[in-house]
Short mmCIF file of C-alpha atoms in Angstrom, two decimals:
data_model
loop_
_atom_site.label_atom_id
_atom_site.label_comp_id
_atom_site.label_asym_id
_atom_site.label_seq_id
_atom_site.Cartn_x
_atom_site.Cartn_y
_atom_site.Cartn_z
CA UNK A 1 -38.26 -6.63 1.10
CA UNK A 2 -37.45 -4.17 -1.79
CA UNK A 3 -35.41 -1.79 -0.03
CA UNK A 4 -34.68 1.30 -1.37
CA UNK A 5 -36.23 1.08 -5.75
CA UNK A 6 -35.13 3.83 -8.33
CA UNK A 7 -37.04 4.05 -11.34
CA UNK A 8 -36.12 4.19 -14.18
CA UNK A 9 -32.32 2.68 -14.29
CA UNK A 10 -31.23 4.30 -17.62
CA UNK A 11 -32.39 6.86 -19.50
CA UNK A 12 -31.33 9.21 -22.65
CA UNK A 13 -32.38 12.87 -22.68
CA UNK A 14 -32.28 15.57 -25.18
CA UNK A 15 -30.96 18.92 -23.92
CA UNK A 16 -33.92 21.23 -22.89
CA UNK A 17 -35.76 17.73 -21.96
CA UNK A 18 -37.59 17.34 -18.79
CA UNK A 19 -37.58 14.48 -16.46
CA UNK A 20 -38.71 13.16 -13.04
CA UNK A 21 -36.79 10.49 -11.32
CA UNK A 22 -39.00 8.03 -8.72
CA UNK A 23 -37.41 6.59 -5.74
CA UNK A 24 -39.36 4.70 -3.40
CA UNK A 25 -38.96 3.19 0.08
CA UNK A 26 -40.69 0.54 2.06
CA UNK A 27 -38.55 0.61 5.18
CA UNK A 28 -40.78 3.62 6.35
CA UNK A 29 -37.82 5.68 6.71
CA UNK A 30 -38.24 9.48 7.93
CA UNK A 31 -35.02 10.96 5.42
CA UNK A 32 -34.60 10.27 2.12
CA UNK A 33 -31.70 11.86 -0.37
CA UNK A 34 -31.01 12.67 -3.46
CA UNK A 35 -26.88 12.35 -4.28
CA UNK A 36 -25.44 12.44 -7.90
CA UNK A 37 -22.02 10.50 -8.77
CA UNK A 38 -19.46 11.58 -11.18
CA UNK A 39 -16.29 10.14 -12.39
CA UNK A 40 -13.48 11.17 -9.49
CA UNK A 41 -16.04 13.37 -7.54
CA UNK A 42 -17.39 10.97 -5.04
CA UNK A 43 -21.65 11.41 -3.93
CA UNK A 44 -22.69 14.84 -3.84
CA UNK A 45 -25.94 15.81 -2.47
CA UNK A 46 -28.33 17.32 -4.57
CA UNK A 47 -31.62 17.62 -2.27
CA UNK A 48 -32.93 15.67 0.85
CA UNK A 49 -36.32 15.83 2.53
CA UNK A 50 -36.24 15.19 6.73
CA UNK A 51 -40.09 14.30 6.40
CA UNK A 52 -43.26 14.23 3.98
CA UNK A 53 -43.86 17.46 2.96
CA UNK A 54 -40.13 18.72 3.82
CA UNK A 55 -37.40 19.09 0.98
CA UNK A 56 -33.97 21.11 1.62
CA UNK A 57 -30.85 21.94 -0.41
CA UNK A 58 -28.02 20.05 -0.30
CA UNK A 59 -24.52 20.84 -2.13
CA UNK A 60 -25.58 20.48 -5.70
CA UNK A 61 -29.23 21.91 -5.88
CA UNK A 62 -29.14 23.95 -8.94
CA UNK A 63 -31.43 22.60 -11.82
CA UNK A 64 -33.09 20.30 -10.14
CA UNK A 65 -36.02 20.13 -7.85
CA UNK A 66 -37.62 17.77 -5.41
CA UNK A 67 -40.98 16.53 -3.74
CA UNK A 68 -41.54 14.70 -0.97
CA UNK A 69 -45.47 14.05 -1.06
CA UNK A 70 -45.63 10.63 0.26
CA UNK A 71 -43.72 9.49 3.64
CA UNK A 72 -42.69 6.48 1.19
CA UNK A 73 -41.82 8.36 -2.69
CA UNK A 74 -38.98 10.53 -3.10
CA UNK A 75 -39.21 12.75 -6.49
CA UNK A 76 -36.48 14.20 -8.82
CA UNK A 77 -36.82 16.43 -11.32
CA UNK A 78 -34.88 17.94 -13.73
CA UNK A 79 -37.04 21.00 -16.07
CA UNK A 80 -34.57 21.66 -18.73
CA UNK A 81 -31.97 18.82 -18.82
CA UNK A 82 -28.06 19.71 -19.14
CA UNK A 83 -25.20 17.61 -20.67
CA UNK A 84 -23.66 18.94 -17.11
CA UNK A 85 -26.78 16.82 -15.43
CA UNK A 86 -25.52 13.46 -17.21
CA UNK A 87 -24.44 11.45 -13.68
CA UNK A 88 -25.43 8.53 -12.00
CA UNK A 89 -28.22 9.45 -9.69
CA UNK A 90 -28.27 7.93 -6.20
CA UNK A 91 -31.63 7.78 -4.01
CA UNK A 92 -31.10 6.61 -0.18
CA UNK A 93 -32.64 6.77 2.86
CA UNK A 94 -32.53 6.51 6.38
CA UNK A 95 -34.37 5.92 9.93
CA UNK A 96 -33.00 9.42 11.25
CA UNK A 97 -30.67 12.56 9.77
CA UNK A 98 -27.59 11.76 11.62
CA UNK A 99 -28.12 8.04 11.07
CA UNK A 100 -24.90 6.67 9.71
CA UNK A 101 -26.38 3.95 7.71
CA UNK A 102 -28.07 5.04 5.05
CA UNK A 103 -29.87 2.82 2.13
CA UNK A 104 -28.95 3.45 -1.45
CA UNK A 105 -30.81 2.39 -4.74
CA UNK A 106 -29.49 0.76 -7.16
CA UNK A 107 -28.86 4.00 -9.21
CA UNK A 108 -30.12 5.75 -12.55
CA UNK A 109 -27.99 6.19 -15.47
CA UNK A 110 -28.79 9.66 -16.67
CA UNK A 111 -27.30 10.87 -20.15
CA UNK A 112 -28.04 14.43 -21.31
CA UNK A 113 -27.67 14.61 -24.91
CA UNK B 1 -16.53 22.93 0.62
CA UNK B 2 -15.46 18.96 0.94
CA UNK B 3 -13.90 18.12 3.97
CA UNK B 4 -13.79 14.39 3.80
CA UNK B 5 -11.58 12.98 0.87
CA UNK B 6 -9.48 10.04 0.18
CA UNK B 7 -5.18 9.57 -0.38
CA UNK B 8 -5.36 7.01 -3.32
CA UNK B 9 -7.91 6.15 -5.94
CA UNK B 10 -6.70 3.11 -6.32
CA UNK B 11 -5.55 0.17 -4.43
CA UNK B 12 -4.65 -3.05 -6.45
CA UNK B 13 -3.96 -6.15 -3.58
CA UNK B 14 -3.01 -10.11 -3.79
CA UNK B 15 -6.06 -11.96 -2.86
CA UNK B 16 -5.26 -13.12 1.02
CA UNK B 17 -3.20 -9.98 1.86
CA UNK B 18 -4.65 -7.32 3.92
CA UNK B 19 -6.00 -4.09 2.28
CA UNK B 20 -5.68 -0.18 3.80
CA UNK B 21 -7.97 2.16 2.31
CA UNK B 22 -7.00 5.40 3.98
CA UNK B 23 -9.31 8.66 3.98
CA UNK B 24 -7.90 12.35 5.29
CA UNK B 25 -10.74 14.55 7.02
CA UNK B 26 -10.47 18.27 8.03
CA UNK B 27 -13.16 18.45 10.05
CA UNK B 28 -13.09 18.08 13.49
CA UNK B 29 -16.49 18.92 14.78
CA UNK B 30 -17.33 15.48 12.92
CA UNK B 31 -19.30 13.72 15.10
CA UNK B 32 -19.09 9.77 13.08
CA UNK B 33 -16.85 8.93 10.38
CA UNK B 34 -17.98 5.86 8.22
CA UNK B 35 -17.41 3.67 5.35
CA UNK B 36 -18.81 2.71 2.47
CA UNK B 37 -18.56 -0.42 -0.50
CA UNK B 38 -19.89 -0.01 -3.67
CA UNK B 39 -19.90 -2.99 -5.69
CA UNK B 40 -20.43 -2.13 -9.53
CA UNK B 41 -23.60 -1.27 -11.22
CA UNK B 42 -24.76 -1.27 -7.30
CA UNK B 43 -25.47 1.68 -4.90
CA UNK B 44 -23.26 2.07 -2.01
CA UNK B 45 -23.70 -0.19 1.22
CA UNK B 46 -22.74 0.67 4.99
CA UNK B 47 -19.73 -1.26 5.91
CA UNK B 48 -18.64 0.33 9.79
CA UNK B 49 -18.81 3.45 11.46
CA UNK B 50 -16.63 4.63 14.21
CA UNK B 51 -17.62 7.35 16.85
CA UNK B 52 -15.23 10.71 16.98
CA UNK B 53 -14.68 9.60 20.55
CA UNK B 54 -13.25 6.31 19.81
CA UNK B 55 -9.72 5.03 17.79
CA UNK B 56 -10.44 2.06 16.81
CA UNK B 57 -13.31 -0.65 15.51
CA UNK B 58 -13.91 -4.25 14.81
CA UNK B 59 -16.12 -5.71 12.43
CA UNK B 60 -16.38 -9.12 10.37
CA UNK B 61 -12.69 -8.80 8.76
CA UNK B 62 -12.67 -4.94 8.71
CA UNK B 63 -11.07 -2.97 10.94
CA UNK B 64 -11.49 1.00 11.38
CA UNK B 65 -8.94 2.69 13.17
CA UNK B 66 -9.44 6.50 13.64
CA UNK B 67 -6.39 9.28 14.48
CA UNK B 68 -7.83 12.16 15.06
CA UNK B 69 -4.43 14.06 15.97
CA UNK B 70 -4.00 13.99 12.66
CA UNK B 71 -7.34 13.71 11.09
CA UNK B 72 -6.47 10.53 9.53
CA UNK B 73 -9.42 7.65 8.83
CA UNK B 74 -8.19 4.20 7.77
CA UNK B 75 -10.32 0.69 7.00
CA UNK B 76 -8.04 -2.28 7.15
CA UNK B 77 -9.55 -5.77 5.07
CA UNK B 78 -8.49 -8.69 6.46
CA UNK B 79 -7.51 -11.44 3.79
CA UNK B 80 -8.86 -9.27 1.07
CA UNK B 81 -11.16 -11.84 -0.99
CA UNK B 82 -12.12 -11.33 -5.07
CA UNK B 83 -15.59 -10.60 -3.14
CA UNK B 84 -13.89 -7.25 -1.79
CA UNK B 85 -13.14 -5.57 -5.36
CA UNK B 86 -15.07 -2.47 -5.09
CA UNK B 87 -15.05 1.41 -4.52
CA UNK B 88 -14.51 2.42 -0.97
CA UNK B 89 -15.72 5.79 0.55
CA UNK B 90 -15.40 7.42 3.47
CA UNK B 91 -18.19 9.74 4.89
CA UNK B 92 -18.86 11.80 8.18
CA UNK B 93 -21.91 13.80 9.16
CA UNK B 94 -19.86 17.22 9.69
CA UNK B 95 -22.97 17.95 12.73
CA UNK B 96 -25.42 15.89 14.41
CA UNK B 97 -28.23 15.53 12.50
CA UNK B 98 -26.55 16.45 9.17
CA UNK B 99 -26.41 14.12 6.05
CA UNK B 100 -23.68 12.36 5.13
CA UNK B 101 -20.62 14.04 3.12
CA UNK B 102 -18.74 11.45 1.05
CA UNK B 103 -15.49 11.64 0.17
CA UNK B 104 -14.39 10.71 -3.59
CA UNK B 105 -13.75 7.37 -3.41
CA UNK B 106 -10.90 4.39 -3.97
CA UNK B 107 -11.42 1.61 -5.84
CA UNK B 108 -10.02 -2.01 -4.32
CA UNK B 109 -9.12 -4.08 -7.09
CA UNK B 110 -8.18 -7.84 -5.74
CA UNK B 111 -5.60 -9.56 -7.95
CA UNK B 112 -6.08 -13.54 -7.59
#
């Protein structure tokens, strides 16, 4: 049982770069999230989706964008990569919105060069 | 803007002592307040969550006690093991159906 699977784990961009982060659940979860996580700042959430086909903002939604095609996939992307955009990126998800436990990947290591 | 944050970002504890990781809230209208581990190189993991309309919680060696007079979250370890050195965070959903705000985070370190 994989869980929650970001792909890739690292990866080195070039300012003005475009990228599109996978996440992937086989828990056949309704919500899925995108959060980012920088030094002293906690999760912040970037964009979730409450369904296939659905996407909202969350906190943090500028310069990046989302898709939610599959029930089970979970897209980032980012169209013109910013040093500010180097984070850790966090994909979870969970059975309902106001579920409390949600299930995180194991992260991506984005730096923006 | 964030509503759920933390008093220390770090906590350094003798292995067997007990550990309180303390979280301030300004939200009342918060309808669960939980926490989170994160190991390193790891995502975050669900540890407990405590109802607004409760003060306290039991787990396996983690207690959450919950104040809301004055908007104070805690999560007390129990004989705080190597095993326990991690980042803690605290996290509400600020309405039903809402996802989760985190706060910013303390990290346990467990001195043996």
């Amino acid at each position: 049982n994989a869980g929650v699977t970001q792909t890739p784990k690292f990866r080195v961009l070039k300012t003005g770069q475009s990228m599109t982060l996978l996440c992937a659940q086989d828990m056949n979860h309704e919500y899925m999230y995108w959060y980012r996580q920088d030094p002293g700042m906690g999760l912040r959430l970037i964009h979730y989706s409450v369904g296939e086909g659905t996407t909202a903002k969350g906190e943090v939604p500028d310069g990046y964008n989302v898709s939610r095609l599959k029930k089970q996939n979970f897209l980032l992307g980012l169209e013109s990569a910013a040093p500010s955009q180097t984070s850790v990126y966090f994909c979870a998800s969970s059975y309902s919105l106001g579920n409390t436990e949600a299930f995180f990947g194991q992260g991506t290591r984005l730096t923006v060069v | 803007g964030e509503s759920v944050g933390l008093h220390l970002p770090t906590l350094s504890v003798q292995e067997g002592d007990n550990s309180i990781i303390n979280c301030a809230y300004s939200n009342s209208a918060s309808d669960y307040f939980i926490w989170y581990k994160q190991e390193s190189g790891k995502g975050p993991q669900f540890i407990i969550d405590i109802r607004s309309n409760m003060d306290k919680r039991q787990g396996q060696r983690v207690t959450v006690l919950l104040n809301k007079t004055v908007k104070h979250l805690s999560l007390q370890i129990a004989a705080t093991q190597p095993g326990d050195s991690a980042v803690y965070f605290c996290a509400e959903n600020k309405r039903r159906n809402t996802p989760l705000v985190f706060g910013k985070g303390t990290r346990l370190s467990v001195i043996a």
